[in-house]
CSV table of C-alpha atoms in Angstrom, one decimal:
chain,number,residue,atom,x,y,z
K,1,MET,CA,85.7,97.2,115.3
K,2,LEU,CA,84.9,101.0,115.5
K,3,LYS,CA,88.8,101.7,116.4
K,4,ARG,CA,89.9,99.6,113.0
K,5,VAL,CA,87.2,101.9,111.4
K,6,GLN,CA,88.4,104.8,112.6
K,7,LEU,CA,92.4,104.0,111.8
K,8,ALA,CA,91.3,103.2,108.5
K,9,CYS,CA,88.7,105.9,107.5
K,10,ILE,CA,90.2,106.4,104.1
K,11,SER,CA,89.4,102.5,103.5
K,12,ILE,CA,86.4,100.6,102.8
K,13,MET,CA,85.7,97.4,104.9
K,14,ILE,CA,83.9,95.0,102.8
K,15,GLY,CA,83.1,91.1,103.3
K,16,PRO,CA,84.0,89.3,106.3
K,17,LEU,CA,85.5,92.0,108.6
K,18,LEU,CA,81.3,93.6,108.7
K,19,GLN,CA,80.3,90.2,109.8
K,20,HIS,CA,82.6,89.2,112.5
K,21,PRO,CA,85.7,90.1,114.6
K,22,ALA,CA,89.0,89.2,113.9
K,23,GLN,CA,89.7,85.7,115.7
K,24,ALA,CA,93.1,83.9,116.2
K,25,ALA,CA,93.0,81.9,113.1
K,26,ASP,CA,91.8,85.3,110.9
K,27,VAL,CA,94.1,86.6,108.5
K,28,VAL,CA,93.9,90.2,107.4
K,29,LEU,CA,93.9,91.2,103.8
K,30,TYR,CA,94.9,94.6,102.9
K,31,SER,CA,93.8,95.3,99.2
K,32,SER,CA,93.4,97.7,96.6
K,33,ASN,CA,91.4,95.6,94.2
K,34,ASP,CA,87.7,96.0,93.4
K,35,VAL,CA,85.1,94.7,95.8
K,36,GLU,CA,83.7,92.4,93.6
K,37,THR,CA,87.1,90.9,92.9
K,38,VAL,CA,87.9,90.9,96.2
K,39,ALA,CA,84.4,89.5,97.7
K,40,LYS,CA,84.8,86.7,95.4
K,41,VAL,CA,88.4,85.1,96.1
K,42,VAL,CA,87.8,85.7,99.7
K,43,GLU,CA,84.4,83.4,99.4
K,44,GLN,CA,86.4,80.7,97.8
K,45,PHE,CA,89.3,80.6,99.7
K,46,GLU,CA,87.2,80.4,103.0
K,47,LYS,CA,85.0,77.2,101.3
K,48,GLN,CA,88.4,75.8,101.0
K,49,ASN,CA,90.2,76.6,104.1
K,50,PRO,CA,87.1,77.0,106.5
K,51,ALA,CA,89.4,77.4,109.5
K,52,ILE,CA,90.4,80.6,108.2
K,53,LYS,CA,88.6,83.5,108.2
K,54,VAL,CA,89.8,86.8,106.4
K,55,SER,CA,89.2,90.5,107.0
K,56,VAL,CA,89.7,92.6,104.4
K,57,VAL,CA,90.7,96.5,104.3
K,58,ARG,CA,90.1,98.0,101.1
K,59,ALA,CA,91.8,101.1,99.8
K,60,GLY,CA,94.2,102.6,96.9
K,61,THR,CA,97.7,101.0,97.0
K,62,GLY,CA,99.5,104.2,98.2
K,63,ALA,CA,97.3,104.8,101.2
K,64,LEU,CA,97.5,101.2,102.0
K,65,MET,CA,101.3,101.5,101.6
K,66,GLN,CA,101.7,104.4,104.3
K,67,ARG,CA,99.3,102.3,106.6
K,68,ILE,CA,101.9,99.4,106.3
K,69,LYS,CA,104.5,101.7,107.4
K,70,ALA,CA,102.8,103.5,110.0
K,71,GLU,CA,102.1,100.4,111.3
K,72,ALA,CA,105.1,98.8,111.3
K,73,ALA,CA,106.1,98.5,114.8
K,74,ASN,CA,102.6,96.9,115.5
K,75,PRO,CA,101.7,95.5,112.1
K,76,LEU,CA,97.1,95.1,111.8
K,77,GLY,CA,97.6,93.8,108.3
K,78,ASP,CA,98.8,90.3,107.5
K,79,ILE,CA,98.9,90.4,103.1
K,80,PHE,CA,98.7,92.9,100.9
K,81,TRP,CA,96.9,92.2,97.3
K,82,SER,CA,98.0,93.9,94.6
K,83,GLY,CA,99.4,96.8,93.6
K,84,GLY,CA,102.0,98.4,91.2
K,85,ILE,CA,105.5,96.5,91.2
K,86,SER,CA,106.8,100.2,91.2
K,87,THR,CA,105.0,101.3,94.7
K,88,ILE,CA,105.4,98.0,96.1
K,89,SER,CA,109.3,98.1,95.4
K,90,ALA,CA,109.2,101.4,97.1
K,91,PHE,CA,108.1,100.2,100.2
K,92,GLN,CA,110.2,96.7,100.2
K,93,ASP,CA,111.3,97.3,104.0
K,94,GLN,CA,107.7,96.6,105.0
K,95,PHE,CA,107.3,93.3,103.7
K,96,GLN,CA,108.3,89.5,104.7
K,97,PRO,CA,110.0,87.0,102.2
K,98,TYR,CA,108.7,84.3,101.0
K,99,ASN,CA,108.9,81.9,98.1
K,100,SER,CA,105.4,80.9,97.1
K,101,PRO,CA,105.6,77.1,95.1
K,102,GLU,CA,103.7,79.3,92.6
K,103,GLU,CA,106.0,81.4,91.9
K,104,SER,CA,107.9,79.3,89.3
K,105,ALA,CA,105.3,80.3,86.9
K,106,VAL,CA,105.5,83.8,86.9
K,107,PRO,CA,108.6,85.5,84.7
K,108,ALA,CA,111.7,86.4,86.6
K,109,GLN,CA,111.4,90.0,86.5
K,110,TYR,CA,108.3,89.9,87.9
K,111,ARG,CA,109.6,88.4,91.1
K,112,SER,CA,111.5,90.2,94.1
K,113,LYS,CA,115.1,88.3,94.1
K,114,GLN,CA,114.4,88.5,97.8
K,115,GLY,CA,111.3,86.7,98.0
K,116,LEU,CA,109.7,90.5,98.7
K,117,TRP,CA,106.4,90.4,96.4
K,118,LEU,CA,105.8,88.4,93.8
K,119,GLY,CA,104.1,89.7,90.4
K,120,THR,CA,100.3,88.4,90.0
K,121,ASN,CA,98.7,90.5,86.8
K,122,THR,CA,99.5,93.4,84.5
K,123,HIS,CA,97.8,96.2,82.8
K,124,VAL,CA,98.5,97.2,79.7
K,125,SER,CA,98.3,100.7,77.9
K,126,VAL,CA,95.8,100.8,75.3
K,127,LEU,CA,94.3,103.5,73.3
K,128,MET,CA,90.1,102.7,73.7
K,129,ALA,CA,88.4,104.2,70.7
K,130,ASN,CA,84.7,104.8,70.3
K,131,LEU,CA,84.4,104.5,66.1
K,132,ARG,CA,81.2,106.6,66.0
K,133,GLN,CA,83.1,109.3,67.4
K,134,ALA,CA,86.5,109.0,65.6
K,135,PRO,CA,86.9,111.2,62.6
K,136,GLY,CA,86.0,109.3,59.8
K,137,GLY,CA,85.1,106.2,62.0
K,138,GLN,CA,88.6,105.5,62.0
K,139,ALA,CA,90.9,104.7,65.0
K,140,PRO,CA,94.2,106.4,65.4
K,141,LYS,CA,96.9,103.4,64.8
K,142,GLY,CA,99.5,104.4,66.8
K,143,TRP,CA,100.6,107.1,69.3
K,144,ASN,CA,101.9,109.6,66.7
K,145,ASP,CA,98.9,109.8,65.1
K,146,LEU,CA,97.0,111.7,68.4
K,147,ALA,CA,99.0,114.7,67.8
K,148,ASP,CA,96.9,115.3,64.5
K,149,PRO,CA,95.0,118.6,64.9
K,150,LYS,CA,91.7,116.4,64.4
K,151,TRP,CA,91.8,114.6,67.1
K,152,LYS,CA,91.7,117.8,69.4
K,153,GLY,CA,89.1,117.8,72.0
K,154,LYS,CA,88.2,114.1,71.4
K,155,ILE,CA,91.1,113.0,73.2
K,156,VAL,CA,90.6,111.9,77.0
K,157,ILE,CA,93.6,111.1,79.7
K,158,PRO,CA,93.3,110.6,83.2
K,159,ASP,CA,95.7,112.8,85.2
K,160,PRO,CA,98.9,111.2,86.0
K,161,GLN,CA,99.0,112.7,89.5
K,162,PHE,CA,96.1,110.5,90.2
K,163,SER,CA,96.2,107.4,88.0
K,164,SER,CA,99.2,104.9,88.4
K,165,ALA,CA,97.9,103.5,85.4
K,166,SER,CA,98.0,106.6,83.3
K,167,TYR,CA,101.9,107.6,84.9
K,168,VAL,CA,103.1,104.5,83.4
K,169,ALA,CA,101.5,105.2,80.1
K,170,LEU,CA,102.8,108.8,79.8
K,171,TYR,CA,106.3,108.1,81.0
K,172,GLY,CA,106.2,105.6,78.7
K,173,LEU,CA,104.9,107.8,75.8
K,174,SER,CA,107.2,110.8,76.9
K,175,LYS,CA,110.7,108.4,76.3
K,176,LEU,CA,108.8,106.7,73.3
K,177,VAL,CA,107.9,109.8,71.0
K,178,SER,CA,109.4,113.0,70.4
K,179,PRO,CA,109.0,116.0,72.9
K,180,GLY,CA,107.0,118.1,70.2
K,181,VAL,CA,104.5,115.3,69.5
K,182,TYR,CA,104.3,114.2,73.5
K,183,ALA,CA,103.5,117.8,74.2
K,184,GLN,CA,101.2,117.9,71.2
K,185,ILE,CA,99.4,114.9,72.6
K,186,ILE,CA,98.3,116.8,75.9
K,187,ARG,CA,97.3,119.9,74.3
K,188,ASN,CA,94.8,117.8,72.1
K,189,ALA,CA,93.7,116.3,75.3
K,190,VAL,CA,91.1,116.6,77.8
K,191,ILE,CA,92.0,115.7,81.2
K,192,VAL,CA,90.1,114.0,83.8
K,193,GLY,CA,90.7,113.2,87.5
K,194,THR,CA,89.7,109.6,87.5
K,195,THR,CA,90.8,106.3,85.5
K,196,SER,CA,87.2,105.3,85.2
K,197,ALA,CA,86.2,108.8,84.1
K,198,ALA,CA,88.1,108.1,80.8
K,199,TYR,CA,87.2,104.9,79.5
K,200,GLN,CA,83.4,105.7,80.6
K,201,GLY,CA,84.1,108.8,78.8
K,202,VAL,CA,84.3,106.9,75.7
K,203,ALA,CA,82.4,104.2,76.1
K,204,ASN,CA,79.3,107.1,76.8
K,205,GLY,CA,80.2,108.9,73.7
K,206,GLU,CA,81.6,111.8,75.1
K,207,PHE,CA,84.9,111.5,73.3
K,208,ALA,CA,86.7,109.5,70.9
K,209,ILE,CA,89.9,107.8,72.3
K,210,ALA,CA,90.9,107.0,75.8
K,211,VAL,CA,94.5,106.2,77.0
K,212,THR,CA,93.7,103.6,79.7
K,213,MET,CA,94.2,100.0,80.4
K,214,GLU,CA,93.3,97.2,78.6
K,215,TYR,CA,91.1,95.3,81.1
K,216,ALA,CA,88.7,98.7,81.3
K,217,ALA,CA,88.0,99.1,78.0
K,218,TYR,CA,87.8,95.0,76.9
K,219,GLN,CA,84.9,94.7,79.5
K,220,TYR,CA,82.9,96.9,77.0
K,221,VAL,CA,84.1,94.5,74.0
K,222,ALA,CA,83.2,91.9,75.9
K,223,GLY,CA,79.8,93.4,76.6
K,224,GLN,CA,79.5,93.3,73.2
K,225,LEU,CA,79.5,97.3,72.5
K,226,ASP,CA,80.5,97.4,68.9
K,227,SER,CA,81.4,101.2,68.7
K,228,VAL,CA,84.4,100.5,71.0
K,229,LYS,CA,87.5,98.9,69.5
K,230,LEU,CA,90.8,98.3,71.0
K,231,VAL,CA,94.2,99.8,70.0
K,232,TYR,CA,97.6,98.2,70.6
K,233,PRO,CA,100.1,101.1,69.5
K,234,ALA,CA,101.8,100.0,66.4
K,235,GLU,CA,104.8,101.8,68.0
K,236,GLY,CA,104.7,100.1,71.2
K,237,THR,CA,103.0,100.1,74.5
K,238,PHE,CA,103.5,99.7,78.4
K,239,LEU,CA,103.3,97.2,81.3
K,240,SER,CA,101.7,98.0,84.7
K,241,PRO,CA,102.2,94.9,86.5
K,242,GLU,CA,100.8,94.2,89.9
K,243,GLY,CA,102.2,92.2,92.8
K,244,MET,CA,101.4,91.1,96.2
K,245,ALA,CA,103.6,90.8,99.4
K,246,LEU,CA,103.4,89.5,102.9
K,247,ILE,CA,103.6,92.3,105.5
K,248,ARG,CA,106.6,92.1,107.8
K,249,GLY,CA,105.9,90.9,111.0
K,250,GLY,CA,101.9,89.8,110.5
K,251,LYS,CA,100.2,88.3,113.4
K,252,HIS,CA,98.8,85.2,111.2
K,253,PRO,CA,102.0,84.4,109.0
K,254,SER,CA,101.2,80.7,108.2
K,255,GLU,CA,97.4,81.9,106.8
K,256,ALA,CA,98.7,84.4,105.1
K,257,ARG,CA,101.1,82.2,103.3
K,258,LYS,CA,98.1,80.1,102.7
K,259,LEU,CA,96.3,82.8,101.4
K,260,PHE,CA,99.1,83.9,99.4
K,261,ASP,CA,99.6,81.1,97.5
K,262,PHE,CA,95.9,80.8,96.7
K,263,LEU,CA,95.5,84.4,95.1
K,264,ALA,CA,98.9,83.0,93.2
K,265,SER,CA,97.2,80.0,92.1
K,266,LYS,CA,96.6,78.9,88.4
K,267,PRO,CA,92.8,78.4,89.4
K,268,VAL,CA,92.4,81.6,91.0
K,269,GLN,CA,94.5,83.9,88.3
K,270,THR,CA,91.8,82.1,85.5
K,271,GLU,CA,88.9,83.0,87.3
K,272,ILE,CA,90.0,86.9,88.3
K,273,PHE,CA,90.7,87.1,84.4
K,274,LYS,CA,87.4,85.5,83.4
K,275,SER,CA,85.6,88.1,85.7
K,276,ALA,CA,87.6,91.6,85.8
K,277,PHE,CA,89.8,90.7,82.5
K,278,ARG,CA,92.8,91.5,84.7
K,279,ARG,CA,95.8,89.4,82.5
K,280,PRO,CA,97.5,87.0,84.7
K,281,LEU,CA,101.7,87.2,84.6
K,282,ARG,CA,101.7,83.6,85.2
K,283,ILE,CA,102.8,81.7,81.9
K,284,ASP,CA,100.8,78.7,81.9
K,285,ILE,CA,97.8,80.9,81.2
K,286,ASP,CA,96.9,81.9,78.0
K,287,VAL,CA,94.2,85.0,77.8
K,288,SER,CA,93.5,84.6,74.0
K,289,LYS,CA,92.1,81.3,74.7
K,290,MET,CA,89.7,82.2,76.9
K,291,SER,CA,89.0,85.7,75.1
K,292,ALA,CA,89.8,87.5,72.0
K,293,LEU,CA,92.8,89.6,73.7
K,294,PRO,CA,95.9,89.0,72.3
K,295,ALA,CA,98.4,86.7,73.9
K,296,LEU,CA,101.5,88.9,75.6
K,297,ASP,CA,103.8,87.4,73.4
K,298,ASN,CA,101.8,89.0,70.5
K,299,ILE,CA,101.9,92.5,71.7
K,300,LYS,CA,105.3,95.0,71.2
K,301,VAL,CA,105.9,96.2,74.7
K,302,ILE,CA,108.3,98.7,75.5
K,303,ALA,CA,110.3,97.8,78.5
K,304,LEU,CA,109.9,100.4,81.2
K,305,ASP,CA,113.1,100.5,84.3
K,306,ALA,CA,110.6,100.4,87.2
K,307,SER,CA,113.0,102.2,89.5
K,308,GLN,CA,114.1,104.7,87.3
K,309,MET,CA,110.0,105.8,86.2
K,310,GLU,CA,109.6,105.8,90.1
K,311,ALA,CA,112.9,108.2,90.8
K,312,ALA,CA,111.7,110.5,88.2
K,313,ARG,CA,107.7,110.9,89.2
K,314,ALA,CA,108.3,114.3,90.8
K,315,GLU,CA,110.4,115.9,87.8
K,316,PHE,CA,107.8,114.3,85.2
K,317,LEU,CA,104.9,115.3,86.9
K,318,SER,CA,106.2,119.4,87.0
K,319,GLN,CA,106.7,119.2,83.5
K,320,TRP,CA,103.4,117.5,83.0
K,321,ARG,CA,101.7,120.7,85.2
K,322,GLN,CA,103.7,123.2,82.9
K,323,ILE,CA,102.6,121.5,79.6
K,324,VAL,CA,99.0,121.3,80.9
K,325,ALA,CA,99.0,124.9,82.0
K,326,SER,CA,100.5,125.9,78.5
K,327,LYS,CA,97.4,124.4,76.6
């Protein structure tokens, strides 16, 4: 146990891993999802599969991808759930093909053609508005509005160097609006180091607008914080789909496939949405029937090429730093 913790000093070990050493029937789950969500689904899985115990290693997606790569000669994990599909794709050599019986419910664009990963949920980039802090009590209607001088210092944006969701939103925004508008939006904004600092800042009234993820903003709407409103920009917005994969060479392939199917299933995806508002990619789950959120088909989405976006990361971030430095 101590060796595993030392190997994963960047990780937080939670749930069953703290309760018992790994046994022959254990499956090791690497996850970047929040602690509460992971603990809940692990508990449900173990109740339905009492012969299988789940050990969990939790950390950020990037850190876990690097760990999986470093362990390739002797994999210690069995399954990864869940992180950005573009990031998973960049490490696809580390994953084992598997065609789950649940995959037919997921649109083809969110599935690996080789069966190396399967989409689970998607984040939607939104503007989170605090109407008490917004000029005139009015939320912006779209991205272009944020270039107006009246929003200077009232917008908060997570640094895309540290937030993958912010990177998707800003990369997409740079393709959608003119270079001048894009630069002015950044100059109007306060840049923070974490995603949570942005949406919490708006909820607490420190800022009027956050560029953030739908699920993070909606938790305040669902909690009946009347001052908070979600804006789906009129020009269109962007998706950050997430997925999961079986680790190549994992020592418990049968147990890992069972957990994979469980995590991809309609009941589990439905429960995750109800508790954490993470929008499922399954076409047989309509979140508009369970919440005040619109169905995905009713959101104007601007498609982004995940491979191009990943390839452009270094150049984009370099340009980002230049604009921020010129503020």
